[in-house]
PDB file of C-alpha atoms in Angstrom:
ATOM      1  CA  UNK A   1    -140.628-168.437  87.284  1.00 40.00           C
ATOM      2  CA  UNK A   2    -138.393-171.452  87.125  1.00 39.00           C
ATOM      3  CA  UNK A   3    -134.898-170.437  86.069  1.00 39.00           C
ATOM      4  CA  UNK A   4    -132.950-172.617  83.722  1.00 43.00           C
ATOM      5  CA  UNK A   5    -129.345-173.627  84.285  1.00 36.00           C
ATOM      6  CA  UNK A   6    -127.949-174.679  80.956  1.00 35.00           C
ATOM      7  CA  UNK A   7    -124.684-176.537  81.032  1.00 34.00           C
ATOM      8  CA  UNK A   8    -122.862-176.105  77.748  1.00 28.00           C
ATOM      9  CA  UNK A   9    -121.650-179.370  76.318  1.00 34.00           C
ATOM     10  CA  UNK A  10    -121.551-181.069  72.985  1.00 31.00           C
ATOM     11  CA  UNK A  11    -123.913-183.835  72.011  1.00 31.00           C
ATOM     12  CA  UNK A  12    -122.086-187.124  71.799  1.00 28.00           C
ATOM     13  CA  UNK A  13    -123.244-189.483  69.101  1.00 29.00           C
ATOM     14  CA  UNK A  14    -121.264-192.661  68.843  1.00 27.00           C
ATOM     15  CA  UNK A  15    -121.446-194.437  65.524  1.00 30.00           C
ATOM     16  CA  UNK A  16    -119.336-197.558  65.417  1.00 33.00           C
ATOM     17  CA  UNK A  17    -117.761-199.040  62.351  1.00 33.00           C
ATOM     18  CA  UNK A  18    -117.786-202.729  61.520  1.00 34.00           C
ATOM     19  CA  UNK A  19    -116.323-205.120  59.012  1.00 38.00           C
ATOM     20  CA  UNK A  20    -118.515-206.678  56.297  1.00 37.00           C
ATOM     21  CA  UNK A  21    -121.108-208.788  58.073  1.00 39.00           C
ATOM     22  CA  UNK A  22    -122.082-212.374  57.500  1.00 37.00           C
ATOM     23  CA  UNK A  23    -125.761-213.162  56.948  1.00 37.00           C
ATOM     24  CA  UNK A  24    -126.041-214.129  60.613  1.00 40.00           C
ATOM     25  CA  UNK A  25    -124.342-210.938  61.785  1.00 44.00           C
ATOM     26  CA  UNK A  26    -126.588-208.839  59.566  1.00 40.00           C
ATOM     27  CA  UNK A  27    -129.664-210.447  61.045  1.00 41.00           C
ATOM     28  CA  UNK A  28    -128.412-209.918  64.599  1.00 48.00           C
ATOM     29  CA  UNK A  29    -126.929-206.454  64.344  1.00 47.00           C
ATOM     30  CA  UNK A  30    -124.090-205.896  66.764  1.00 57.00           C
ATOM     31  CA  UNK A  31    -124.659-202.920  68.998  1.00 55.00           C
ATOM     32  CA  UNK A  32    -121.284-201.456  67.930  1.00 67.00           C
ATOM     33  CA  UNK A  33    -122.764-200.773  64.472  1.00 91.00           C
ATOM     34  CA  UNK A  34    -125.633-198.798  65.936  1.00 95.00           C
ATOM     35  CA  UNK A  35    -125.830-195.110  66.731  1.00 97.00           C
ATOM     36  CA  UNK A  36    -125.816-194.750  70.492  1.00 97.00           C
ATOM     37  CA  UNK A  37    -128.290-192.238  71.970  1.00 98.00           C
ATOM     38  CA  UNK A  38    -130.140-191.851  75.251  1.00 98.00           C
ATOM     39  CA  UNK A  39    -133.623-190.878  76.358  1.00 98.00           C
ATOM     40  CA  UNK A  40    -134.034-189.558  79.890  1.00 98.00           C
ATOM     41  CA  UNK A  41    -137.257-190.141  81.789  1.00 97.00           C
ATOM     42  CA  UNK A  42    -139.098-187.443  83.711  1.00 95.00           C
ATOM     43  CA  UNK A  43    -139.707-189.671  86.727  1.00 90.00           C
ATOM     44  CA  UNK A  44    -139.366-193.258  87.856  1.00 92.00           C
ATOM     45  CA  UNK A  45    -140.530-195.752  85.205  1.00 96.00           C
ATOM     46  CA  UNK A  46    -144.289-196.103  84.806  1.00 96.00           C
ATOM     47  CA  UNK A  47    -146.874-196.744  82.104  1.00 97.00           C
ATOM     48  CA  UNK A  48    -146.377-193.281  80.582  1.00 97.00           C
ATOM     49  CA  UNK A  49    -143.053-194.743  79.430  1.00 98.00           C
ATOM     50  CA  UNK A  50    -144.174-198.180  78.246  1.00 98.00           C
ATOM     51  CA  UNK A  51    -143.712-197.466  74.544  1.00 98.00           C
ATOM     52  CA  UNK A  52    -140.029-196.703  75.108  1.00 98.00           C
ATOM     53  CA  UNK A  53    -139.426-200.002  76.876  1.00 98.00           C
ATOM     54  CA  UNK A  54    -141.404-201.897  74.233  1.00 98.00           C
ATOM     55  CA  UNK A  55    -139.355-200.288  71.447  1.00 98.00           C
ATOM     56  CA  UNK A  56    -136.152-201.379  73.164  1.00 98.00           C
ATOM     57  CA  UNK A  57    -137.278-204.888  74.128  1.00 98.00           C
ATOM     58  CA  UNK A  58    -138.821-205.750  70.743  1.00 98.00           C
ATOM     59  CA  UNK A  59    -135.876-204.414  68.750  1.00 98.00           C
ATOM     60  CA  UNK A  60    -137.650-201.469  67.133  1.00 98.00           C
ATOM     61  CA  UNK A  61    -134.745-199.159  67.960  1.00 98.00           C
ATOM     62  CA  UNK A  62    -132.237-201.598  66.469  1.00 98.00           C
ATOM     63  CA  UNK A  63    -134.348-201.866  63.321  1.00 98.00           C
ATOM     64  CA  UNK A  64    -133.860-198.112  62.940  1.00 98.00           C
ATOM     65  CA  UNK A  65    -130.096-198.318  63.556  1.00 98.00           C
ATOM     66  CA  UNK A  66    -130.186-197.064  67.136  1.00 98.00           C
ATOM     67  CA  UNK A  67    -128.795-198.311  70.434  1.00 98.00           C
ATOM     68  CA  UNK A  68    -130.939-196.459  72.991  1.00 98.00           C
ATOM     69  CA  UNK A  69    -130.248-196.142  76.704  1.00 98.00           C
ATOM     70  CA  UNK A  70    -133.275-195.304  78.852  1.00 98.00           C
ATOM     71  CA  UNK A  71    -131.952-193.362  81.826  1.00 97.00           C
ATOM     72  CA  UNK A  72    -133.249-191.727  85.008  1.00 93.00           C
ATOM     73  CA  UNK A  73    -133.193-187.907  85.296  1.00 89.00           C
ATOM     74  CA  UNK A  74    -131.245-187.504  88.534  1.00 83.00           C
ATOM     75  CA  UNK A  75    -130.943-184.069  90.123  1.00 82.00           C
ATOM     76  CA  UNK A  76    -130.529-182.149  86.865  1.00 82.00           C
ATOM     77  CA  UNK A  77    -133.908-183.110  85.401  1.00 89.00           C
ATOM     78  CA  UNK A  78    -134.776-184.344  81.921  1.00 94.00           C
ATOM     79  CA  UNK A  79    -135.266-180.906  80.349  1.00 95.00           C
ATOM     80  CA  UNK A  80    -131.866-179.607  81.389  1.00 94.00           C
ATOM     81  CA  UNK A  81    -130.114-182.777  80.227  1.00 96.00           C
ATOM     82  CA  UNK A  82    -131.789-182.573  76.810  1.00 97.00           C
ATOM     83  CA  UNK A  83    -131.350-178.809  76.423  1.00 96.00           C
ATOM     84  CA  UNK A  84    -127.630-179.063  77.197  1.00 94.00           C
ATOM     85  CA  UNK A  85    -127.111-182.013  74.858  1.00 94.00           C
ATOM     86  CA  UNK A  86    -126.189-184.485  77.590  1.00 95.00           C
ATOM     87  CA  UNK A  87    -129.126-186.609  76.444  1.00 97.00           C
ATOM     88  CA  UNK A  88    -130.512-186.580  72.927  1.00 98.00           C
ATOM     89  CA  UNK A  89    -134.134-187.182  73.928  1.00 98.00           C
ATOM     90  CA  UNK A  90    -136.283-186.868  77.017  1.00 98.00           C
ATOM     91  CA  UNK A  91    -139.751-187.129  78.495  1.00 98.00           C
ATOM     92  CA  UNK A  92    -141.078-183.651  79.189  1.00 97.00           C
ATOM     93  CA  UNK A  93    -144.316-181.635  79.450  1.00 96.00           C
ATOM     94  CA  UNK A  94    -145.909-178.912  77.379  1.00 97.00           C
ATOM     95  CA  UNK A  95    -145.792-176.636  80.414  1.00 94.00           C
ATOM     96  CA  UNK A  96    -142.041-176.912  80.959  1.00 94.00           C
ATOM     97  CA  UNK A  97    -141.179-176.683  77.260  1.00 97.00           C
ATOM     98  CA  UNK A  98    -143.298-173.532  77.029  1.00 97.00           C
ATOM     99  CA  UNK A  99    -141.475-171.978  79.986  1.00 95.00           C
ATOM    100  CA  UNK A 100    -138.117-173.047  78.558  1.00 96.00           C
ATOM    101  CA  UNK A 101    -138.710-171.521  75.135  1.00 97.00           C
ATOM    102  CA  UNK A 102    -139.808-168.220  76.650  1.00 96.00           C
ATOM    103  CA  UNK A 103    -136.317-168.137  78.173  1.00 95.00           C
ATOM    104  CA  UNK A 104    -134.704-169.061  74.814  1.00 96.00           C
ATOM    105  CA  UNK A 105    -133.947-172.637  75.828  1.00 96.00           C
ATOM    106  CA  UNK A 106    -134.231-174.568  72.517  1.00 96.00           C
ATOM    107  CA  UNK A 107    -136.368-177.542  73.563  1.00 98.00           C
ATOM    108  CA  UNK A 108    -138.837-178.936  71.027  1.00 98.00           C
ATOM    109  CA  UNK A 109    -141.673-181.414  71.554  1.00 98.00           C
ATOM    110  CA  UNK A 110    -141.569-184.169  68.909  1.00 98.00           C
ATOM    111  CA  UNK A 111    -144.531-186.302  70.012  1.00 98.00           C
ATOM    112  CA  UNK A 112    -147.409-186.278  72.484  1.00 98.00           C
ATOM    113  CA  UNK A 113    -147.234-189.435  74.587  1.00 98.00           C
ATOM    114  CA  UNK A 114    -150.838-189.023  75.767  1.00 98.00           C
ATOM    115  CA  UNK A 115    -153.276-187.110  73.598  1.00 98.00           C
ATOM    116  CA  UNK A 116    -155.331-185.429  76.323  1.00 97.00           C
ATOM    117  CA  UNK A 117    -154.564-184.245  79.831  1.00 96.00           C
ATOM    118  CA  UNK A 118    -155.456-187.071  82.237  1.00 95.00           C
ATOM    119  CA  UNK A 119    -154.254-185.229  85.337  1.00 95.00           C
ATOM    120  CA  UNK A 120    -156.299-183.635  88.069  1.00 97.00           C
ATOM    121  CA  UNK A 121    -156.615-182.916  91.766  1.00 98.00           C
ATOM    122  CA  UNK A 122    -157.187-186.042  93.821  1.00 98.00           C
ATOM    123  CA  UNK A 123    -158.303-186.446  97.403  1.00 98.00           C
ATOM    124  CA  UNK A 124    -159.564-189.274  99.601  1.00 98.00           C
ATOM    125  CA  UNK A 125    -163.351-189.444  99.294  1.00 97.00           C
ATOM    126  CA  UNK A 126    -163.689-189.021 103.057  1.00 96.00           C
ATOM    127  CA  UNK A 127    -162.392-185.438 102.786  1.00 97.00           C
ATOM    128  CA  UNK A 128    -165.471-184.470 100.724  1.00 97.00           C
ATOM    129  CA  UNK A 129    -163.583-182.411  98.146  1.00 98.00           C
ATOM    130  CA  UNK A 130    -165.849-182.730  95.116  1.00 98.00           C
ATOM    131  CA  UNK A 131    -165.554-179.307  93.427  1.00 97.00           C
ATOM    132  CA  UNK A 132    -162.857-176.598  93.454  1.00 98.00           C
ATOM    133  CA  UNK A 133    -164.761-174.512  96.034  1.00 97.00           C
ATOM    134  CA  UNK A 134    -164.120-177.360  98.469  1.00 98.00           C
ATOM    135  CA  UNK A 135    -160.395-176.521  98.370  1.00 98.00           C
ATOM    136  CA  UNK A 136    -161.147-173.666 100.799  1.00 98.00           C
ATOM    137  CA  UNK A 137    -159.612-174.385 104.190  1.00 98.00           C
ATOM    138  CA  UNK A 138    -157.729-177.405 102.860  1.00 98.00           C
ATOM    139  CA  UNK A 139    -154.018-178.155 102.379  1.00 98.00           C
ATOM    140  CA  UNK A 140    -152.608-178.862  98.920  1.00 98.00           C
ATOM    141  CA  UNK A 141    -149.379-180.827  98.559  1.00 97.00           C
ATOM    142  CA  UNK A 142    -147.298-179.976  95.495  1.00 96.00           C
ATOM    143  CA  UNK A 143    -143.752-179.702  94.178  1.00 91.00           C
ATOM    144  CA  UNK A 144    -143.175-175.964  94.411  1.00 89.00           C
ATOM    145  CA  UNK A 145    -144.044-174.714  90.918  1.00 88.00           C
ATOM    146  CA  UNK A 146    -145.817-171.348  90.461  1.00 89.00           C
ATOM    147  CA  UNK A 147    -148.165-172.984  87.952  1.00 92.00           C
ATOM    148  CA  UNK A 148    -149.784-175.021  90.727  1.00 95.00           C
ATOM    149  CA  UNK A 149    -151.312-172.047  92.533  1.00 96.00           C
ATOM    150  CA  UNK A 150    -152.386-170.545  89.207  1.00 95.00           C
ATOM    151  CA  UNK A 151    -154.194-173.711  88.145  1.00 96.00           C
ATOM    152  CA  UNK A 152    -155.886-174.069  91.534  1.00 97.00           C
ATOM    153  CA  UNK A 153    -156.879-170.395  91.404  1.00 96.00           C
ATOM    154  CA  UNK A 154    -158.208-170.754  87.857  1.00 94.00           C
ATOM    155  CA  UNK A 155    -160.477-173.610  88.893  1.00 96.00           C
ATOM    156  CA  UNK A 156    -161.605-171.928  92.103  1.00 96.00           C
ATOM    157  CA  UNK A 157    -162.419-168.695  90.276  1.00 95.00           C
ATOM    158  CA  UNK A 158    -165.040-170.610  88.309  1.00 94.00           C
ATOM    159  CA  UNK A 159    -166.888-171.030  91.600  1.00 95.00           C
ATOM    160  CA  UNK A 160    -166.053-167.624  93.115  1.00 96.00           C
ATOM    161  CA  UNK A 161    -163.739-169.189  95.678  1.00 97.00           C
ATOM    162  CA  UNK A 162    -160.499-167.670  96.994  1.00 97.00           C
ATOM    163  CA  UNK A 163    -157.199-169.511  96.421  1.00 97.00           C
ATOM    164  CA  UNK A 164    -155.643-167.597  99.312  1.00 97.00           C
ATOM    165  CA  UNK A 165    -157.779-169.691 101.624  1.00 98.00           C
ATOM    166  CA  UNK A 166    -155.863-172.787 100.531  1.00 98.00           C
ATOM    167  CA  UNK A 167    -152.674-173.810 102.301  1.00 98.00           C
ATOM    168  CA  UNK A 168    -150.041-174.848  99.728  1.00 97.00           C
ATOM    169  CA  UNK A 169    -147.090-176.936 100.905  1.00 97.00           C
ATOM    170  CA  UNK A 170    -144.239-178.712  99.142  1.00 96.00           C
ATOM    171  CA  UNK A 171    -144.568-182.465  99.665  1.00 93.00           C
ATOM    172  CA  UNK A 172    -141.382-183.268  97.734  1.00 86.00           C
ATOM    173  CA  UNK A 173    -141.097-186.936  96.815  1.00 83.00           C
ATOM    174  CA  UNK A 174    -143.554-188.109  99.459  1.00 91.00           C
ATOM    175  CA  UNK A 175    -145.932-190.803  98.244  1.00 92.00           C
ATOM    176  CA  UNK A 176    -149.479-189.516  97.661  1.00 97.00           C
ATOM    177  CA  UNK A 177    -151.113-192.119  99.884  1.00 97.00           C
ATOM    178  CA  UNK A 178    -148.707-191.401 102.717  1.00 96.00           C
ATOM    179  CA  UNK A 179    -149.093-187.632 102.357  1.00 97.00           C
ATOM    180  CA  UNK A 180    -152.908-187.569 102.452  1.00 97.00           C
ATOM    181  CA  UNK A 181    -152.867-189.614 105.637  1.00 95.00           C
ATOM    182  CA  UNK A 182    -150.274-187.342 107.207  1.00 93.00           C
ATOM    183  CA  UNK A 183    -150.508-183.636 106.402  1.00 93.00           C
ATOM    184  CA  UNK A 184    -152.265-182.800 103.116  1.00 97.00           C
ATOM    185  CA  UNK A 185    -155.822-183.002 101.807  1.00 98.00           C
ATOM    186  CA  UNK A 186    -155.328-183.119  98.049  1.00 98.00           C
ATOM    187  CA  UNK A 187    -152.643-183.311  95.376  1.00 98.00           C
ATOM    188  CA  UNK A 188    -152.181-183.181  91.604  1.00 97.00           C
ATOM    189  CA  UNK A 189    -151.923-186.677  90.100  1.00 96.00           C
ATOM    190  CA  UNK A 190    -152.095-188.653  86.870  1.00 93.00           C
ATOM    191  CA  UNK A 191    -155.147-190.860  87.249  1.00 95.00           C
ATOM    192  CA  UNK A 192    -153.593-193.502  85.006  1.00 95.00           C
ATOM    193  CA  UNK A 193    -151.045-194.328  87.703  1.00 95.00           C
ATOM    194  CA  UNK A 194    -151.962-192.997  91.149  1.00 96.00           C
ATOM    195  CA  UNK A 195    -155.702-193.134  90.491  1.00 97.00           C
ATOM    196  CA  UNK A 196    -155.483-196.718  89.316  1.00 97.00           C
ATOM    197  CA  UNK A 197    -153.351-197.556  92.351  1.00 97.00           C
ATOM    198  CA  UNK A 198    -156.115-196.200  94.580  1.00 97.00           C
ATOM    199  CA  UNK A 199    -158.548-198.634  92.954  1.00 97.00           C
ATOM    200  CA  UNK A 200    -156.229-201.540  93.709  1.00 97.00           C
ATOM    201  CA  UNK A 201    -155.821-200.343  97.292  1.00 97.00           C
ATOM    202  CA  UNK A 202    -159.568-200.017  97.695  1.00 97.00           C
ATOM    203  CA  UNK A 203    -159.125-196.368  98.660  1.00 97.00           C
ATOM    204  CA  UNK A 204    -161.790-194.309  96.919  1.00 97.00           C
ATOM    205  CA  UNK A 205    -160.664-190.972  95.503  1.00 97.00           C
ATOM    206  CA  UNK A 206    -162.519-187.902  94.355  1.00 98.00           C
ATOM    207  CA  UNK A 207    -160.995-186.541  91.126  1.00 98.00           C
ATOM    208  CA  UNK A 208    -161.295-183.009  89.804  1.00 97.00           C
ATOM    209  CA  UNK A 209    -159.933-183.145  86.260  1.00 96.00           C
ATOM    210  CA  UNK A 210    -158.452-179.952  84.831  1.00 95.00           C
ATOM    211  CA  UNK A 211    -160.187-180.497  81.496  1.00 95.00           C
ATOM    212  CA  UNK A 212    -163.614-180.365  83.181  1.00 94.00           C
ATOM    213  CA  UNK A 213    -163.084-176.672  83.942  1.00 92.00           C
ATOM    214  CA  UNK A 214    -161.121-175.254  81.009  1.00 91.00           C
ATOM    215  CA  UNK A 215    -160.320-176.357  77.456  1.00 92.00           C
ATOM    216  CA  UNK A 216    -157.080-174.386  77.746  1.00 94.00           C
ATOM    217  CA  UNK A 217    -155.902-176.833  80.415  1.00 96.00           C
ATOM    218  CA  UNK A 218    -156.221-179.765  78.020  1.00 97.00           C
ATOM    219  CA  UNK A 219    -152.526-179.679  77.166  1.00 97.00           C
ATOM    220  CA  UNK A 220    -149.998-182.372  76.272  1.00 97.00           C
ATOM    221  CA  UNK A 221    -148.518-184.094  79.282  1.00 95.00           C
ATOM    222  CA  UNK A 222    -146.211-185.895  78.926  1.00 96.00           C
ATOM    223  CA  UNK A 223    -144.404-185.401  75.592  1.00 98.00           C
ATOM    224  CA  UNK A 224    -141.164-186.539  73.999  1.00 98.00           C
ATOM    225  CA  UNK A 225    -138.616-183.772  73.536  1.00 98.00           C
ATOM    226  CA  UNK A 226    -135.308-183.068  71.862  1.00 98.00           C
ATOM    227  CA  UNK A 227    -133.318-179.898  71.207  1.00 98.00           C
ATOM    228  CA  UNK A 228    -133.034-177.745  68.109  1.00 97.00           C
ATOM    229  CA  UNK A 229    -129.448-178.806  67.548  1.00 97.00           C
ATOM    230  CA  UNK A 230    -130.507-182.451  67.146  1.00 98.00           C
ATOM    231  CA  UNK A 231    -133.263-181.477  64.739  1.00 98.00           C
ATOM    232  CA  UNK A 232    -130.957-179.304  62.636  1.00 97.00           C
ATOM    233  CA  UNK A 233    -127.861-181.518  62.619  1.00 97.00           C
ATOM    234  CA  UNK A 234    -129.226-185.054  63.058  1.00 97.00           C
ATOM    235  CA  UNK A 235    -132.756-185.120  61.607  1.00 98.00           C
ATOM    236  CA  UNK A 236    -132.390-188.732  60.453  1.00 98.00           C
ATOM    237  CA  UNK A 237    -131.611-189.812  64.008  1.00 98.00           C
ATOM    238  CA  UNK A 238    -134.654-187.962  65.322  1.00 98.00           C
ATOM    239  CA  UNK A 239    -136.833-189.518  62.648  1.00 98.00           C
ATOM    240  CA  UNK A 240    -135.517-193.010  63.393  1.00 98.00           C
ATOM    241  CA  UNK A 241    -136.076-192.556  67.136  1.00 98.00           C
ATOM    242  CA  UNK A 242    -139.646-191.293  66.726  1.00 98.00           C
ATOM    243  CA  UNK A 243    -140.492-194.070  64.256  1.00 98.00           C
ATOM    244  CA  UNK A 244    -139.325-196.753  66.682  1.00 98.00           C
ATOM    245  CA  UNK A 245    -141.080-195.152  69.656  1.00 98.00           C
ATOM    246  CA  UNK A 246    -144.282-194.826  67.618  1.00 98.00           C
ATOM    247  CA  UNK A 247    -144.195-198.565  66.990  1.00 98.00           C
ATOM    248  CA  UNK A 248    -143.653-199.102  70.692  1.00 98.00           C
ATOM    249  CA  UNK A 249    -146.708-197.097  71.706  1.00 98.00           C
ATOM    250  CA  UNK A 250    -148.826-198.584  68.925  1.00 98.00           C
ATOM    251  CA  UNK A 251    -147.935-202.015  70.302  1.00 98.00           C
ATOM    252  CA  UNK A 252    -148.962-200.848  73.797  1.00 98.00           C
ATOM    253  CA  UNK A 253    -152.267-199.531  72.423  1.00 98.00           C
ATOM    254  CA  UNK A 254    -153.117-202.790  70.697  1.00 98.00           C
ATOM    255  CA  UNK A 255    -151.540-205.209  73.191  1.00 98.00           C
ATOM    256  CA  UNK A 256    -151.768-203.639  76.660  1.00 98.00           C
ATOM    257  CA  UNK A 257    -151.254-206.894  78.551  1.00 98.00           C
ATOM    258  CA  UNK A 258    -148.171-207.898  76.578  1.00 98.00           C
ATOM    259  CA  UNK A 259    -146.804-204.352  76.803  1.00 98.00           C
ATOM    260  CA  UNK A 260    -147.310-204.407  80.568  1.00 98.00           C
ATOM    261  CA  UNK A 261    -145.374-207.674  80.752  1.00 98.00           C
ATOM    262  CA  UNK A 262    -142.438-206.007  78.993  1.00 98.00           C
ATOM    263  CA  UNK A 263    -142.416-203.107  81.463  1.00 98.00           C
ATOM    264  CA  UNK A 264    -142.665-205.511  84.412  1.00 98.00           C
ATOM    265  CA  UNK A 265    -139.815-207.630  83.053  1.00 98.00           C
ATOM    266  CA  UNK A 266    -137.586-204.613  82.430  1.00 97.00           C
ATOM    267  CA  UNK A 267    -138.390-202.842  85.698  1.00 97.00           C
ATOM    268  CA  UNK A 268    -139.025-205.709  88.159  1.00 97.00           C
ATOM    269  CA  UNK A 269    -139.392-203.384  91.163  1.00 97.00           C
ATOM    270  CA  UNK A 270    -142.766-202.190  89.852  1.00 97.00           C
ATOM    271  CA  UNK A 271    -146.010-203.659  91.207  1.00 97.00           C
ATOM    272  CA  UNK A 272    -147.197-206.076  88.474  1.00 98.00           C
ATOM    273  CA  UNK A 273    -150.880-205.634  89.328  1.00 98.00           C
ATOM    274  CA  UNK A 274    -150.564-201.848  89.141  1.00 98.00           C
ATOM    275  CA  UNK A 275    -148.709-201.979  85.833  1.00 98.00           C
ATOM    276  CA  UNK A 276    -151.284-204.334  84.319  1.00 98.00           C
ATOM    277  CA  UNK A 277    -154.297-202.289  85.413  1.00 98.00           C
ATOM    278  CA  UNK A 278    -152.670-198.964  84.561  1.00 98.00           C
ATOM    279  CA  UNK A 279    -151.697-200.206  81.117  1.00 98.00           C
ATOM    280  CA  UNK A 280    -155.234-201.326  80.456  1.00 98.00           C
ATOM    281  CA  UNK A 281    -156.562-197.902  81.522  1.00 98.00           C
ATOM    282  CA  UNK A 282    -154.043-195.957  79.415  1.00 98.00           C
ATOM    283  CA  UNK A 283    -154.192-198.045  76.224  1.00 98.00           C
ATOM    284  CA  UNK A 284    -157.043-196.038  74.713  1.00 97.00           C
ATOM    285  CA  UNK A 285    -155.678-192.727  76.023  1.00 98.00           C
ATOM    286  CA  UNK A 286    -152.313-192.686  74.218  1.00 98.00           C
ATOM    287  CA  UNK A 287    -153.744-191.864  70.790  1.00 98.00           C
ATOM    288  CA  UNK A 288    -157.383-191.254  71.685  1.00 98.00           C
ATOM    289  CA  UNK A 289    -159.058-189.165  68.941  1.00 97.00           C
ATOM    290  CA  UNK A 290    -155.851-188.182  67.100  1.00 98.00           C
ATOM    291  CA  UNK A 291    -155.263-189.487  63.542  1.00 97.00           C
ATOM    292  CA  UNK A 292    -152.006-191.110  64.718  1.00 98.00           C
ATOM    293  CA  UNK A 293    -150.101-191.584  67.945  1.00 98.00           C
ATOM    294  CA  UNK A 294    -147.999-188.557  68.879  1.00 98.00           C
ATOM    295  CA  UNK A 295    -149.855-185.961  66.802  1.00 98.00           C
ATOM    296  CA  UNK A 296    -149.897-182.431  68.243  1.00 98.00           C
ATOM    297  CA  UNK A 297    -152.043-179.428  67.387  1.00 98.00           C
ATOM    298  CA  UNK A 298    -150.829-175.842  67.279  1.00 98.00           C
ATOM    299  CA  UNK A 299    -154.146-174.775  68.820  1.00 97.00           C
ATOM    300  CA  UNK A 300    -153.378-176.790  71.970  1.00 98.00           C
ATOM    301  CA  UNK A 301    -149.953-175.173  72.313  1.00 98.00           C
ATOM    302  CA  UNK A 302    -151.373-171.690  71.747  1.00 97.00           C
ATOM    303  CA  UNK A 303    -154.298-172.166  74.141  1.00 96.00           C
ATOM    304  CA  UNK A 304    -152.197-173.284  77.080  1.00 96.00           C
ATOM    305  CA  UNK A 305    -149.498-170.676  76.435  1.00 97.00           C
ATOM    306  CA  UNK A 306    -152.119-167.929  76.372  1.00 96.00           C
ATOM    307  CA  UNK A 307    -153.534-169.250  79.649  1.00 95.00           C
ATOM    308  CA  UNK A 308    -150.048-169.208  81.192  1.00 95.00           C
ATOM    309  CA  UNK A 309    -149.438-165.671  79.914  1.00 95.00           C
ATOM    310  CA  UNK A 310    -152.793-164.434  81.221  1.00 93.00           C
ATOM    311  CA  UNK A 311    -151.958-165.919  84.626  1.00 91.00           C
ATOM    312  CA  UNK A 312    -148.572-164.213  84.842  1.00 91.00           C
ATOM    313  CA  UNK A 313    -146.563-167.404  84.318  1.00 92.00           C
ATOM    314  CA  UNK A 314    -144.881-166.227  81.113  1.00 94.00           C
ATOM    315  CA  UNK A 315    -142.980-163.014  80.458  1.00 94.00           C
ATOM    316  CA  UNK A 316    -144.060-162.925  76.813  1.00 96.00           C
ATOM    317  CA  UNK A 317    -146.214-164.799  74.320  1.00 95.00           C
ATOM    318  CA  UNK A 318    -144.997-168.153  72.998  1.00 97.00           C
ATOM    319  CA  UNK A 319    -144.081-168.715  69.355  1.00 97.00           C
ATOM    320  CA  UNK A 320    -146.022-171.995  69.329  1.00 97.00           C
ATOM    321  CA  UNK A 321    -144.896-173.078  65.855  1.00 96.00           C
ATOM    322  CA  UNK A 322    -141.326-173.464  67.088  1.00 97.00           C
ATOM    323  CA  UNK A 323    -142.232-175.313  70.291  1.00 98.00           C
ATOM    324  CA  UNK A 324    -143.382-178.554  68.649  1.00 98.00           C
ATOM    325  CA  UNK A 325    -143.238-180.485  65.397  1.00 98.00           C
ATOM    326  CA  UNK A 326    -145.104-183.392  63.808  1.00 98.00           C
ATOM    327  CA  UNK A 327    -142.520-183.700  61.039  1.00 98.00           C
ATOM    328  CA  UNK A 328    -140.822-186.774  62.484  1.00 98.00           C
ATOM    329  CA  UNK A 329    -143.949-188.854  63.054  1.00 98.00           C
ATOM    330  CA  UNK A 330    -144.433-191.759  60.639  1.00 97.00           C
ATOM    331  CA  UNK A 331    -146.921-191.008  57.880  1.00 87.00           C
TER     332      UNK A 331
END
């Protein structure tokens, strides 16, 4: 199991003071009068993160009294930065928050960015991997987490296939399209980014979605997270952050093209065609069948935690009620 290194440090919230403002100054709030916080991404910027960039670009954070820095995770990773208080908020996953809480790391999910799991195992169509039994004799490229073999095994067991007949290698940061041409046969991807990119490349993929084989694998990925200290000591800041981000994702749901333009403008290194097509694909997935963007169900947290426990990935059962909250979502 992944071991957590928690660096003890205090959360730094900078609230500036200002003199009485003129009407013009009130309208254009100076950043020194805002509470400065950061949100750390889980990966390089992509359309999973669009709502954050929209909230910043359109002034939703400022409307809530916040000056928000969107930062990259670096070597430490988003979860460790948030757990230690070095960043107030972060992009995380139900899986990693579950593992963290089992080890008494006080991370809490405060919103589901995407309502249902859109990830799965992808392979070039030419490799003829169409069901989990086709993994036999093939090479999987992953990132070295124990959960990967367990998920592959869970799917293969449905078809009486043996996971030990799959070669599992760590592909690190290698690009999917490079890796499948070089030394792997399939990998775990988000269709909304890598799958859409395959369409633009004209490279047909076969997708095996996790949700097609088990309801327990329909978990929240990604999510927005904070730590218990923020919730207990700065609930108004958490509420303001979630309100602004909610507006950002609602804008992306209703205006995918305009939202894509904001992401492209803010992160010019991204492929504009990929961002546009990915944003269009994801727009209906953010909220999907939930009553509001970000809503989470205890049943989803319990189901996936029980699956992890049954597969030897957790040392004890999760107290799901403490792992997430809907209390900061706008009514």
